[in-house]
CSV table of C-alpha atoms in Angstrom, one decimal:
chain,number,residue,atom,x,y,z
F,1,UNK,CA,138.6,79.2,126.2
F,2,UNK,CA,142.3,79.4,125.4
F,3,UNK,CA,142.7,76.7,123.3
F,4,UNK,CA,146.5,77.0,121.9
F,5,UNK,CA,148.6,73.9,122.5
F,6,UNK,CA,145.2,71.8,122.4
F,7,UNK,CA,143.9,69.4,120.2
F,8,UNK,CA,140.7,69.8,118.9
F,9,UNK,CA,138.9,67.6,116.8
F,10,UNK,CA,137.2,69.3,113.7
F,11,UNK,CA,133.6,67.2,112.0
F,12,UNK,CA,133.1,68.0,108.6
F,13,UNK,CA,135.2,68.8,105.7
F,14,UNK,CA,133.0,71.1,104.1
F,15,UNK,CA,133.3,75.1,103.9
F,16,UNK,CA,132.2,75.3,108.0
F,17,UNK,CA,134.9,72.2,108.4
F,18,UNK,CA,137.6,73.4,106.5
F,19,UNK,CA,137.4,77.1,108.1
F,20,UNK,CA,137.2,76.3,111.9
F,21,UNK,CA,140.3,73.6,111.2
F,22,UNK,CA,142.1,77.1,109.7
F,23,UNK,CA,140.9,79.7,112.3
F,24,UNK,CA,142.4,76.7,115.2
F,25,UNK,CA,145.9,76.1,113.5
F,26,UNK,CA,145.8,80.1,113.5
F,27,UNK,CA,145.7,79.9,117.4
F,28,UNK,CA,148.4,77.1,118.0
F,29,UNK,CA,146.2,74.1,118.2
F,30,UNK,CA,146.9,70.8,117.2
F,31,UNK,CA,144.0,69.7,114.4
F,32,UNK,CA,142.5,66.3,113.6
F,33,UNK,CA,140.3,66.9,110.7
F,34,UNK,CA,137.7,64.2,110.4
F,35,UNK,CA,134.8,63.3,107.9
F,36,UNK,CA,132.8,59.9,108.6
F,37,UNK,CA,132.1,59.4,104.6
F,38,UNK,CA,134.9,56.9,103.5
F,39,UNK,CA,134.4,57.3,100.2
F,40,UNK,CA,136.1,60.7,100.6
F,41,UNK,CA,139.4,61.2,98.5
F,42,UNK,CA,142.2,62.1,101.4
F,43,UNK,CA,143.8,64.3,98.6
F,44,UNK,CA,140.9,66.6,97.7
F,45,UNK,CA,140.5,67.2,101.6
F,46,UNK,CA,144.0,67.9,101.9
F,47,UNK,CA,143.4,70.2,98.6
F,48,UNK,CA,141.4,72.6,101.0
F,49,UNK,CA,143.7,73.1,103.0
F,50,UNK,CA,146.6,75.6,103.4
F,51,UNK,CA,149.8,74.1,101.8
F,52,UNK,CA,151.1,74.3,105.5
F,53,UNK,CA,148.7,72.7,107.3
F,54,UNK,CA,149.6,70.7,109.8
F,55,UNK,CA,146.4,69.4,110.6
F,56,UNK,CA,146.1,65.2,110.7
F,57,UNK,CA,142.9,64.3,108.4
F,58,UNK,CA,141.1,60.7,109.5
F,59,UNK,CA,138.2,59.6,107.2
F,60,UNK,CA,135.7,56.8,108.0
F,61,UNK,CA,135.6,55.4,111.3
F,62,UNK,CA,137.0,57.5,114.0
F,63,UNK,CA,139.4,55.3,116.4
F,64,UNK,CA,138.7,55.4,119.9
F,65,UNK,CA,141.7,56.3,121.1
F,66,UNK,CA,141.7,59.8,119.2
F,67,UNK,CA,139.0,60.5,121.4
F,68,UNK,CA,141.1,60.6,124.6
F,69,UNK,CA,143.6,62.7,122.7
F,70,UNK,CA,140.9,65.7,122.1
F,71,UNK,CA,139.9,68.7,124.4
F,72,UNK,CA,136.9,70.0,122.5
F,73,UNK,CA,134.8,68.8,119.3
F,74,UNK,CA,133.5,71.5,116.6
F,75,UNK,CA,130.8,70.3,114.2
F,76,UNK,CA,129.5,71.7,111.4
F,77,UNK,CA,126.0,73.1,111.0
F,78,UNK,CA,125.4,69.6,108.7
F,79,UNK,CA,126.2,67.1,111.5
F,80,UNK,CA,123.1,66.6,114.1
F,81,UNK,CA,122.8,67.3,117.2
F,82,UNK,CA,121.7,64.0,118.2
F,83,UNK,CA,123.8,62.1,115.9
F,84,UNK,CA,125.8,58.5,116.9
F,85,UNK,CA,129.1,60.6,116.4
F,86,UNK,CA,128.2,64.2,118.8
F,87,UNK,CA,126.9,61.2,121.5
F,88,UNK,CA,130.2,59.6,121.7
F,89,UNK,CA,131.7,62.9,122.3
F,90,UNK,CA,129.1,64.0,125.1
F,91,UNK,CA,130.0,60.1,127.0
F,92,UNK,CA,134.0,60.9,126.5
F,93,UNK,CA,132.8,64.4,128.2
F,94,UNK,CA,134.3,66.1,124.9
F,95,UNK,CA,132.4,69.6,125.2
F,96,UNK,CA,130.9,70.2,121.4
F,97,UNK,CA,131.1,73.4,119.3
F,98,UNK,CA,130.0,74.7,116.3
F,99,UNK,CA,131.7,77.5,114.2
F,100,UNK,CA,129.6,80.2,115.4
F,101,UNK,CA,130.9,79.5,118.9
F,102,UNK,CA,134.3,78.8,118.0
F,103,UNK,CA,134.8,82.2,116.0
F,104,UNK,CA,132.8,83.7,118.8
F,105,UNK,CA,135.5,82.5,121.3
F,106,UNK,CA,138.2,85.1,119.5
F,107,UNK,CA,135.8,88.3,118.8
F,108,UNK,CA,136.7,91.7,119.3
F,109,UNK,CA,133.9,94.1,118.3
F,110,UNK,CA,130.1,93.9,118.8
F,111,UNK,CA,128.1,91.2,117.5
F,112,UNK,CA,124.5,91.6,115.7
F,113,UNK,CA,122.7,88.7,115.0
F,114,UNK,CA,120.1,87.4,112.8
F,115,UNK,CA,117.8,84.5,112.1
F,116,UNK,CA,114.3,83.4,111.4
F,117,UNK,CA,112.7,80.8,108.8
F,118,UNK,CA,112.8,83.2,106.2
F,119,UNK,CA,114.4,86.3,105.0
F,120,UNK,CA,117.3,86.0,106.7
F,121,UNK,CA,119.9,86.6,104.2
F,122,UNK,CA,117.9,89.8,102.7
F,123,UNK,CA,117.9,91.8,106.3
F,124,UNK,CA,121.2,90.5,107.3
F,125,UNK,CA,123.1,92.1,103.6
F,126,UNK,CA,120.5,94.9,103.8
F,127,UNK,CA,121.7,95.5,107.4
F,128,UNK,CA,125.3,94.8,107.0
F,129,UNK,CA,125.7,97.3,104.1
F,130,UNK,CA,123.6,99.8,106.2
F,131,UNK,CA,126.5,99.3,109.6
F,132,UNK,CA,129.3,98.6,106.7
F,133,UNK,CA,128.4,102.3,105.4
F,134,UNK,CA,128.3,103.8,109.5
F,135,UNK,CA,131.6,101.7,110.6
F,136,UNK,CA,133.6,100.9,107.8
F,137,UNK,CA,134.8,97.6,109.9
F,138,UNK,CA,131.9,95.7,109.3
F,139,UNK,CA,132.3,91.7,108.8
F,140,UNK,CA,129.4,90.1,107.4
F,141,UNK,CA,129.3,86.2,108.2
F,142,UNK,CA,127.5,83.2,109.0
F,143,UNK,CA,125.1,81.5,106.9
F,144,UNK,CA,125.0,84.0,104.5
F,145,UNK,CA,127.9,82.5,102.9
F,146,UNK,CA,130.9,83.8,104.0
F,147,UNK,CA,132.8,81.8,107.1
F,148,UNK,CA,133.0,83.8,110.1
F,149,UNK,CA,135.8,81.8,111.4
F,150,UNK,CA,137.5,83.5,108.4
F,151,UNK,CA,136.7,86.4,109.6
F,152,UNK,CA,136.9,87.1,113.2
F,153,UNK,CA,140.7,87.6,114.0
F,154,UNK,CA,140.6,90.5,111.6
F,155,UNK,CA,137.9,91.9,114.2
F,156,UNK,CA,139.2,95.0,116.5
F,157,UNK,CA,137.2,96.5,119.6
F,158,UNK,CA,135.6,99.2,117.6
F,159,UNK,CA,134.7,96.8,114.5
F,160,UNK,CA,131.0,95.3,114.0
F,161,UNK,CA,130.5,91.8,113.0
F,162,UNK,CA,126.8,91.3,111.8
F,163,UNK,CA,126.3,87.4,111.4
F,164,UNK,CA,123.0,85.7,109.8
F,165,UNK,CA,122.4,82.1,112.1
F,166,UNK,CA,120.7,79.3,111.1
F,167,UNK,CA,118.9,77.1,113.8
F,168,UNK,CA,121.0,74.6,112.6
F,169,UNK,CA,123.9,76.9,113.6
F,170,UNK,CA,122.4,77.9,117.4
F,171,UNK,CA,121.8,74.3,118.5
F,172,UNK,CA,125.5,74.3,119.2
F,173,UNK,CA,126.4,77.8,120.9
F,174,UNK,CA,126.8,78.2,124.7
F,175,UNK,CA,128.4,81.4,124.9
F,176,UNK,CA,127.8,83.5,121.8
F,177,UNK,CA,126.2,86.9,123.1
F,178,UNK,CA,125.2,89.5,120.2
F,179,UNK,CA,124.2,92.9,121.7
F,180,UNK,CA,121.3,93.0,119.0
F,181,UNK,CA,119.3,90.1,117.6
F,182,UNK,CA,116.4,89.6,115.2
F,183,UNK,CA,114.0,86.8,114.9
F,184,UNK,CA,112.2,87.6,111.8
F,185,UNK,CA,109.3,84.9,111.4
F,186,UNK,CA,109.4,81.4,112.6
F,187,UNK,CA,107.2,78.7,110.4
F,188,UNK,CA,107.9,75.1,110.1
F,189,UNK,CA,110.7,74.1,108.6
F,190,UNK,CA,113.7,71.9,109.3
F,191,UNK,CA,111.2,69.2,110.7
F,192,UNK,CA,113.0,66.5,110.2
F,193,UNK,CA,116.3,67.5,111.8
F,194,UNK,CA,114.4,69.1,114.7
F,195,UNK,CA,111.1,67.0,114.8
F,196,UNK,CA,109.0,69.2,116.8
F,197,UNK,CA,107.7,73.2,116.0
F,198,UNK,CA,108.2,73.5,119.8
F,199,UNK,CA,112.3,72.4,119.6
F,200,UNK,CA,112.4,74.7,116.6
F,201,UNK,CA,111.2,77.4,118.4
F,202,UNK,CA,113.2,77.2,121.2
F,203,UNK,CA,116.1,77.0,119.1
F,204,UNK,CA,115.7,80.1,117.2
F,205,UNK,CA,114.4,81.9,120.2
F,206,UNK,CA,117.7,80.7,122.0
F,207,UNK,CA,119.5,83.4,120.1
F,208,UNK,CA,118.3,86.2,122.4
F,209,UNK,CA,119.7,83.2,125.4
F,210,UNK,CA,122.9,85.2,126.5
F,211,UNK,CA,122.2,88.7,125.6
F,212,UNK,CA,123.1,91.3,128.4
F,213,UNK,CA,120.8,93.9,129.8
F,214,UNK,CA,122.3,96.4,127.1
F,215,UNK,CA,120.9,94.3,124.7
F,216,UNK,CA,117.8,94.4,122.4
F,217,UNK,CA,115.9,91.5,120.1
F,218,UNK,CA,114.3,93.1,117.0
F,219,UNK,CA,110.5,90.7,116.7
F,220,UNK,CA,108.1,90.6,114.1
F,221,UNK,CA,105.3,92.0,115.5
F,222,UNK,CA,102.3,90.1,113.1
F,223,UNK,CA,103.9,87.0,114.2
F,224,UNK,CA,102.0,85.7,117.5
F,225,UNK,CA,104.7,83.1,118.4
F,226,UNK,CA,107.2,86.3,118.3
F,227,UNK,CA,104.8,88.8,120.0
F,228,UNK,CA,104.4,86.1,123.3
F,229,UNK,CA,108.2,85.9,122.8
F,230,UNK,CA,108.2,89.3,123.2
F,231,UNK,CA,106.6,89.9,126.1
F,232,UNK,CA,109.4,87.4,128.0
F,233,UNK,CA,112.3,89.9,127.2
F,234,UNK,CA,113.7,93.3,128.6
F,235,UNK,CA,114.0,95.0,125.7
F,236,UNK,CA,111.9,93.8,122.4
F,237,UNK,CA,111.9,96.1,119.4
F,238,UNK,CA,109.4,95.1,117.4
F,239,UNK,CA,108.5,95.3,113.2
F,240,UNK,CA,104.8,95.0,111.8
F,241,UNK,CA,103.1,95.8,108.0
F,242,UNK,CA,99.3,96.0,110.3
F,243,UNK,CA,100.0,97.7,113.3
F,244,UNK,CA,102.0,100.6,115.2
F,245,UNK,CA,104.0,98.8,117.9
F,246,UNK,CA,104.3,100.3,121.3
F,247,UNK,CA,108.3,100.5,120.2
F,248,UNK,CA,110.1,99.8,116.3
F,249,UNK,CA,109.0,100.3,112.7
F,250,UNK,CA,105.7,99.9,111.3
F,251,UNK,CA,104.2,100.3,107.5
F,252,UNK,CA,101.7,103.6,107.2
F,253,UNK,CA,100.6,102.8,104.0
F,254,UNK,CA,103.4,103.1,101.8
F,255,UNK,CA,105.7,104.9,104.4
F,256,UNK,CA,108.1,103.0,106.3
F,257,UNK,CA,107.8,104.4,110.1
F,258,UNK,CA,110.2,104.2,113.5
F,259,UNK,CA,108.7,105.1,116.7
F,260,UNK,CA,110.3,104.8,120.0
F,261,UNK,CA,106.9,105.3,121.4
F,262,UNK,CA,106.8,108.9,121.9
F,263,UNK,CA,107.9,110.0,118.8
F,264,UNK,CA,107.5,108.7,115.3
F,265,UNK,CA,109.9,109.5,112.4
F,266,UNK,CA,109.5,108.8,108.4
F,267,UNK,CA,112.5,106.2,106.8
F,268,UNK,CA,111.6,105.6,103.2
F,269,UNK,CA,108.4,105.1,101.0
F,270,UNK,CA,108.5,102.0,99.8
F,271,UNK,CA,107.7,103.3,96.4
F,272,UNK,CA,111.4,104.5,96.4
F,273,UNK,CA,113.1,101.0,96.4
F,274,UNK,CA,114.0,98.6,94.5
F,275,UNK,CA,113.4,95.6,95.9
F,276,UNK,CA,109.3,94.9,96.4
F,277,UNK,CA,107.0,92.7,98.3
F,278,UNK,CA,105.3,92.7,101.4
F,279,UNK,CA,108.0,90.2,102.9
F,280,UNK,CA,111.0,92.9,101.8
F,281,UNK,CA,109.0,95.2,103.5
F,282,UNK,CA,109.4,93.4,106.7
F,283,UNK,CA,113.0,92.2,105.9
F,284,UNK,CA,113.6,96.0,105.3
F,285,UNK,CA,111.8,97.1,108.4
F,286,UNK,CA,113.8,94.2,110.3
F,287,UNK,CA,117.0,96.0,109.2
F,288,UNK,CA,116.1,99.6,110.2
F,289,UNK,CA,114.9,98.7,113.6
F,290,UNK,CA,118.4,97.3,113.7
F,291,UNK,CA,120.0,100.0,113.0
F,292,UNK,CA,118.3,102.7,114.7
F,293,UNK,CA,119.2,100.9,117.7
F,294,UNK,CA,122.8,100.2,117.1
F,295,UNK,CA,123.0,103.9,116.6
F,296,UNK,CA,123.1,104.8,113.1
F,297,UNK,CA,121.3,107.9,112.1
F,298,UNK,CA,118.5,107.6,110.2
F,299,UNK,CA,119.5,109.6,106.9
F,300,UNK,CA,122.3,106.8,106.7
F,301,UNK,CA,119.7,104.1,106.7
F,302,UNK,CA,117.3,105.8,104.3
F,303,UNK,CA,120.1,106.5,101.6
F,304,UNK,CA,121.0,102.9,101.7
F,305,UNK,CA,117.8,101.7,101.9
F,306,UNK,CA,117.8,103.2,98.9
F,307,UNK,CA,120.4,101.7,96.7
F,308,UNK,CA,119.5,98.5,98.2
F,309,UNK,CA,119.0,96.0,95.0
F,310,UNK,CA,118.5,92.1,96.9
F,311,UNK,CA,120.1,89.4,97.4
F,312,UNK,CA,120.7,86.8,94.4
F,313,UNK,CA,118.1,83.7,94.2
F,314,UNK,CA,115.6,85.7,96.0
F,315,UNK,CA,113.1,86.5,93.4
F,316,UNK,CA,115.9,87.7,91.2
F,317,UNK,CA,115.1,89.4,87.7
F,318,UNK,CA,116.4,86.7,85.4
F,319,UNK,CA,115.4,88.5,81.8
F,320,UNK,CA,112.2,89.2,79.3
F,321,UNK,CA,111.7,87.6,76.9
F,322,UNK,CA,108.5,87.7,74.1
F,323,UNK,CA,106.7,89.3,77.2
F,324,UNK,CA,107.2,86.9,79.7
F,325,UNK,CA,109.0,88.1,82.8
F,326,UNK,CA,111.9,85.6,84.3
F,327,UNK,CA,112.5,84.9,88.2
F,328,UNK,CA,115.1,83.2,90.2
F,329,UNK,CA,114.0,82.5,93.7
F,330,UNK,CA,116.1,79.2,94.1
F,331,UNK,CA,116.1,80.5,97.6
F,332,UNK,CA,112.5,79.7,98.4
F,333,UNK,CA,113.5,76.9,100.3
F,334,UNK,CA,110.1,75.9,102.1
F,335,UNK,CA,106.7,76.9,101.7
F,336,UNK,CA,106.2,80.3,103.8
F,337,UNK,CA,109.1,81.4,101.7
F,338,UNK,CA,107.4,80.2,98.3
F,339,UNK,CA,104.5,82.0,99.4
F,340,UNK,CA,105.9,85.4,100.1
F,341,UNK,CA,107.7,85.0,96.5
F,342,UNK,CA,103.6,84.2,94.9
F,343,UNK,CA,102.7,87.1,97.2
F,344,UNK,CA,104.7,89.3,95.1
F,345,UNK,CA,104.2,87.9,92.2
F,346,UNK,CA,101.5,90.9,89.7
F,347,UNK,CA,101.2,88.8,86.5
F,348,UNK,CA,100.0,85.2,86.2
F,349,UNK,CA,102.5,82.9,87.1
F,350,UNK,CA,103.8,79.3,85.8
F,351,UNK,CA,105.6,78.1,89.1
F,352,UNK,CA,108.4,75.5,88.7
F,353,UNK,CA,108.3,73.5,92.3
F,354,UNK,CA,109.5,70.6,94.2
F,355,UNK,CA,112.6,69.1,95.6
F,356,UNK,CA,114.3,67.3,98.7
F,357,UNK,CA,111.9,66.8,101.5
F,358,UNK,CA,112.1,68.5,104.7
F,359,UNK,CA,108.5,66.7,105.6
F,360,UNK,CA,107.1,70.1,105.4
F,361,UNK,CA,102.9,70.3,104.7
F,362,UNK,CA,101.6,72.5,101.5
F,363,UNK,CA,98.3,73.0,101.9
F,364,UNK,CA,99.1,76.9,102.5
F,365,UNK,CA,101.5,77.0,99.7
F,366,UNK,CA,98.4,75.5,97.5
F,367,UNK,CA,96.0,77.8,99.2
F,368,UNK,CA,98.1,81.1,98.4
F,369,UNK,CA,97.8,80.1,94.3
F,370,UNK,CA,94.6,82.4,94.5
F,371,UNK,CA,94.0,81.9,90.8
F,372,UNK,CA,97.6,83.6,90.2
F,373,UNK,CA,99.0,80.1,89.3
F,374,UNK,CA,98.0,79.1,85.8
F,375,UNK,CA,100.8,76.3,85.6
F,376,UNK,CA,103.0,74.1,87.6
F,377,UNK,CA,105.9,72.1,87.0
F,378,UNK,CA,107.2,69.7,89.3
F,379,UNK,CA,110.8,68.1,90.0
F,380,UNK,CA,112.2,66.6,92.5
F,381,UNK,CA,111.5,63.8,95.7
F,382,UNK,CA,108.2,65.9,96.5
F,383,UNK,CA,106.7,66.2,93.3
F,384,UNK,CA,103.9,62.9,94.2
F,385,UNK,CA,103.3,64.9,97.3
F,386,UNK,CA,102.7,68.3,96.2
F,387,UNK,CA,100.2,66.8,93.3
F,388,UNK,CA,98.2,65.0,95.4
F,389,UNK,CA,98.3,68.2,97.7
F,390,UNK,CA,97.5,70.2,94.6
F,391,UNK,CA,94.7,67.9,93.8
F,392,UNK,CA,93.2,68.0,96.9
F,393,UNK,CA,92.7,71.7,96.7
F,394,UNK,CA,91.0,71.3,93.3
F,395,UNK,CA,94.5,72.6,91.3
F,396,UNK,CA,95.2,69.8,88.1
F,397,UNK,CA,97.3,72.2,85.9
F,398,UNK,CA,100.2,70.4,86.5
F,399,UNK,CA,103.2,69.0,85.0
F,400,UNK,CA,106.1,66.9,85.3
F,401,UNK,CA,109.5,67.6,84.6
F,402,UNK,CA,112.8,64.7,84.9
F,403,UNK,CA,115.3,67.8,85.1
F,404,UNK,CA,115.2,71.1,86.1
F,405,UNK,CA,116.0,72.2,82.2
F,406,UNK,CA,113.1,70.5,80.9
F,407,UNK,CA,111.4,72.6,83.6
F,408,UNK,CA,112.2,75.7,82.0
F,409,UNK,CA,111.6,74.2,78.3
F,410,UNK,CA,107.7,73.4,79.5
F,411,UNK,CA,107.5,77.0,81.1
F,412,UNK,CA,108.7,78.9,78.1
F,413,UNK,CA,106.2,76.9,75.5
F,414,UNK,CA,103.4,77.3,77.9
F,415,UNK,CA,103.4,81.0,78.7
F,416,UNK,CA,102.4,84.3,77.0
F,417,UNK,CA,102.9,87.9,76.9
F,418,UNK,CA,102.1,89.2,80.2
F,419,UNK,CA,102.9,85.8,82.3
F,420,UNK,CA,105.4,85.5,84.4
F,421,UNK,CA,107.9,82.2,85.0
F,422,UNK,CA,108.9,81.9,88.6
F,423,UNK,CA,111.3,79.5,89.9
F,424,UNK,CA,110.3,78.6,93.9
F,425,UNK,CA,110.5,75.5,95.1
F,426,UNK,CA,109.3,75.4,98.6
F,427,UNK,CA,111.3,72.9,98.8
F,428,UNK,CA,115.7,72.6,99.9
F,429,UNK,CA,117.3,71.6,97.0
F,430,UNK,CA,119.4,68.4,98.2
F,431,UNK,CA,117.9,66.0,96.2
F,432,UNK,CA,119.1,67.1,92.7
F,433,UNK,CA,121.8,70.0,93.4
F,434,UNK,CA,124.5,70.8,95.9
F,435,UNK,CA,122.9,73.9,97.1
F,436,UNK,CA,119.8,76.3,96.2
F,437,UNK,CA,122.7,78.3,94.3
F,438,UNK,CA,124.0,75.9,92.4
F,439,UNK,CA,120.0,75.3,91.0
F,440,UNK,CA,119.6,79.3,91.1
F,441,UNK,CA,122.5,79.9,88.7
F,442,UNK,CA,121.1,76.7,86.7
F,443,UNK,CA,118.1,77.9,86.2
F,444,UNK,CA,119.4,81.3,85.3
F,445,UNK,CA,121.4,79.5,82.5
F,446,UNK,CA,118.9,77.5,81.0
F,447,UNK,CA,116.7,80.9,81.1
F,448,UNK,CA,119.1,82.7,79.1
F,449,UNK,CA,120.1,80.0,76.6
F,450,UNK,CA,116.5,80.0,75.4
């Protein structure tokens, strides 16, 4: 859609907000930037903007007549689907966008894409550096952090753009077509902007949606909603730590395999990484499969493979200190992510949990303890319901904690030599913090200031 000499109406004045307003002023539209919270301050909006933007800012109610004004609507990730405001715009027949869509509408290059419940950000900066170190015009975007309305008119026919999407992200997309996609896992989560596993599903499997007959969708194999996905596509790739697939990368024990199911060639022993875990061996696998079948040779991929040292908040080396070993993984954000954070946990464990509630269930967080768990500390909106969880599966070694420093305070005069602390909360971090980073790099403070 050419939209230059339109007027688009931008919701949100976050980071998503603030970049699709910029990307559209780029292009010769006309702007209305508009957040429904009234108790914004005009100035610090206007503070986020260019200091020759020429984009009209409305906060609190929007007037009806703006709508008549508008061609198109783009929302950010934060603003549902189904909300009062994204209805009006479907009855004035305002089409809606989101910024995935909208930087999609001025790409150049080939698109990758990436999503799942967890592990996203891992594959997607494992993968980027990996294409990033085969085509030097690699833009790395998305939900990962980095805006890729920012990014996309520096994009050139021969550049790569590898983007990690939230479902949040692909409810509003109608055109954007990656050539490769990846659905790593899919577990409940986001339940209560989604309501249903089945809408969630066919959200994140909506990524694949648009995808031409050059195109392939990297699956995780060991996950059965994925494998029956599988079987509805022309060309699946698949990953698995149990079994060979008939075509992608597999675990032989400690060596990371590709077949294309004839023949079967070595990537890297696990042993020679850095980052560990059965769940990096899957993000890692994700990534390969990627690659391989974007093209890059497979020396390339092993080498930086290699090198590869995670993602921050993602059970992230803090420090040692009298013995006791130090983890970040703010990023465990529900409970299939907390688990695969336990799962790699090797000494006993005091877990801090708990915060904003997604309406997720914890019974399999509780049931992957396994004895490993000798303390918990819980914050946040969900500590009553993780207790009485906890309880119910015969776990009382718990504690409570008004702040996330007095979290850390309880861990350090509770454990011993050989223990490890381990922030996860299974839980988004809403309730007490802007963001899982802003409690990440808390936590990482109050670890180092003991």
């Amino acid at each position: 859609m050419n939209l230059e000499g339109k007027k688009v109406l931008v919701v949100g004045t976050g980071v998503s907000g603030v970049g699709a307003a910029g990307l559209l002023e780029k292009v010769g539209a006309g702007v209305v930037l508009y957040d429904g919270n009234g108790k914004l301050d005009r100035n610090a909006v206007l503070a986020k903007l260019p200091s020759d933007s020429e984009a009209e800012i409305i906060i609190g109610e929007l007037p009806e007549d703006v709508l008549s004004e508008v061609s198109l609507a783009v929302i950010s990730p934060g603003v549902p689907i189904d909300s009062p405001i994204v209805r009006r715009f479907e009855a004035a027949g305002i089409p809606v966008w989101g910024e995935i869509e909208l930087a999609y509408n001025y790409e150049k290059g080939t698109v990758y894409a990436i999503t799942g419940t967890n592990g996203k950000t891992t594959t997607t900066t494992l993968f980027g550096e990996i294409m990033r170190a085969f085509n030097e015009k690699t833009f790395v975007v998305g939900n990962i952090g980095t805006s890729y309305t920012g990014e996309t008119l520096k994009t050139e026919p021969d550049s790569v753009t590898v983007a990690e999407i939230s479902s949040f992200q692909l409810e509003t997309v109608h055109a954007f077509a990656p050539r490769g996609t990846a659905i790593l896992n899919i577990t409940p989560d986001h339940l209560d902007r989604h309501y249903t596993m089945e809408n969630y599903i066919a959200v994140k499997e909506s990524i694949t949606r648009n995808q031409g007959s050059d195109g392939f969708c990297v699956l995780n194999y060991d996950d059965g909603i994925l494998r029956e996905f599988g079987k509805t596509l022309p060309n699946p790739v698949y990953f698995s730590r149990k079994t060979r697939p008939e075509k992608g990368a597999y675990l032989d024990k400690t060596m990371i395999k590709y077949t294309d199911g004839t023949n079967d060639t070595d990537i890297i022993d696990v042993n020679d990484m850095f980052i560990f875990g059965s769940h990096n061996y899957e993000n890692v696998m994700a990534a390969a499969a990627l690659a391989i079948n974007a093209g890059v040779p497979v020396k390339l991929i092993a080498d930086t493979i290699r090198q590869f040292k995670g993602v921050e908040h993602r059970i992230e080396f803090v420090r040692e200190m009298d013995g006791v070993v130090y983890y970040n993984d703010s990023k465990g954000t529900n409970p299939d992510s907390s688990i695969k954070a336990l799962e790699a946990m090797t000494r006993p464990t005091l877990l801090i949990a708990g915060g904003y509630d997604k309406h997720s269930e914890f019974d399999g967080f509780l049931e992957a303890f396994g004895g490993k768990v000798k303390l918990m500390v819980l914050m946040g909106a969900t500590a009553p319901q993780l207790e009485k969880t906890a309880l119910a599966h015969g776990f009382d070694r718990i504690r409570h904690a008004k702040s996330l420093e007095e979290a850390v305070k309880i861990c350090a005069e509770n454990a011993k030599d050989g223990d490890a602390v381990l922030l996860s909360p299974a839980c988004a971090s809403w309730d007490m913090f802007k963001s899982y980073e802003q409690r990440g790099e808390l936590f990482k403070e109050y670890v180092r200031g003991l």
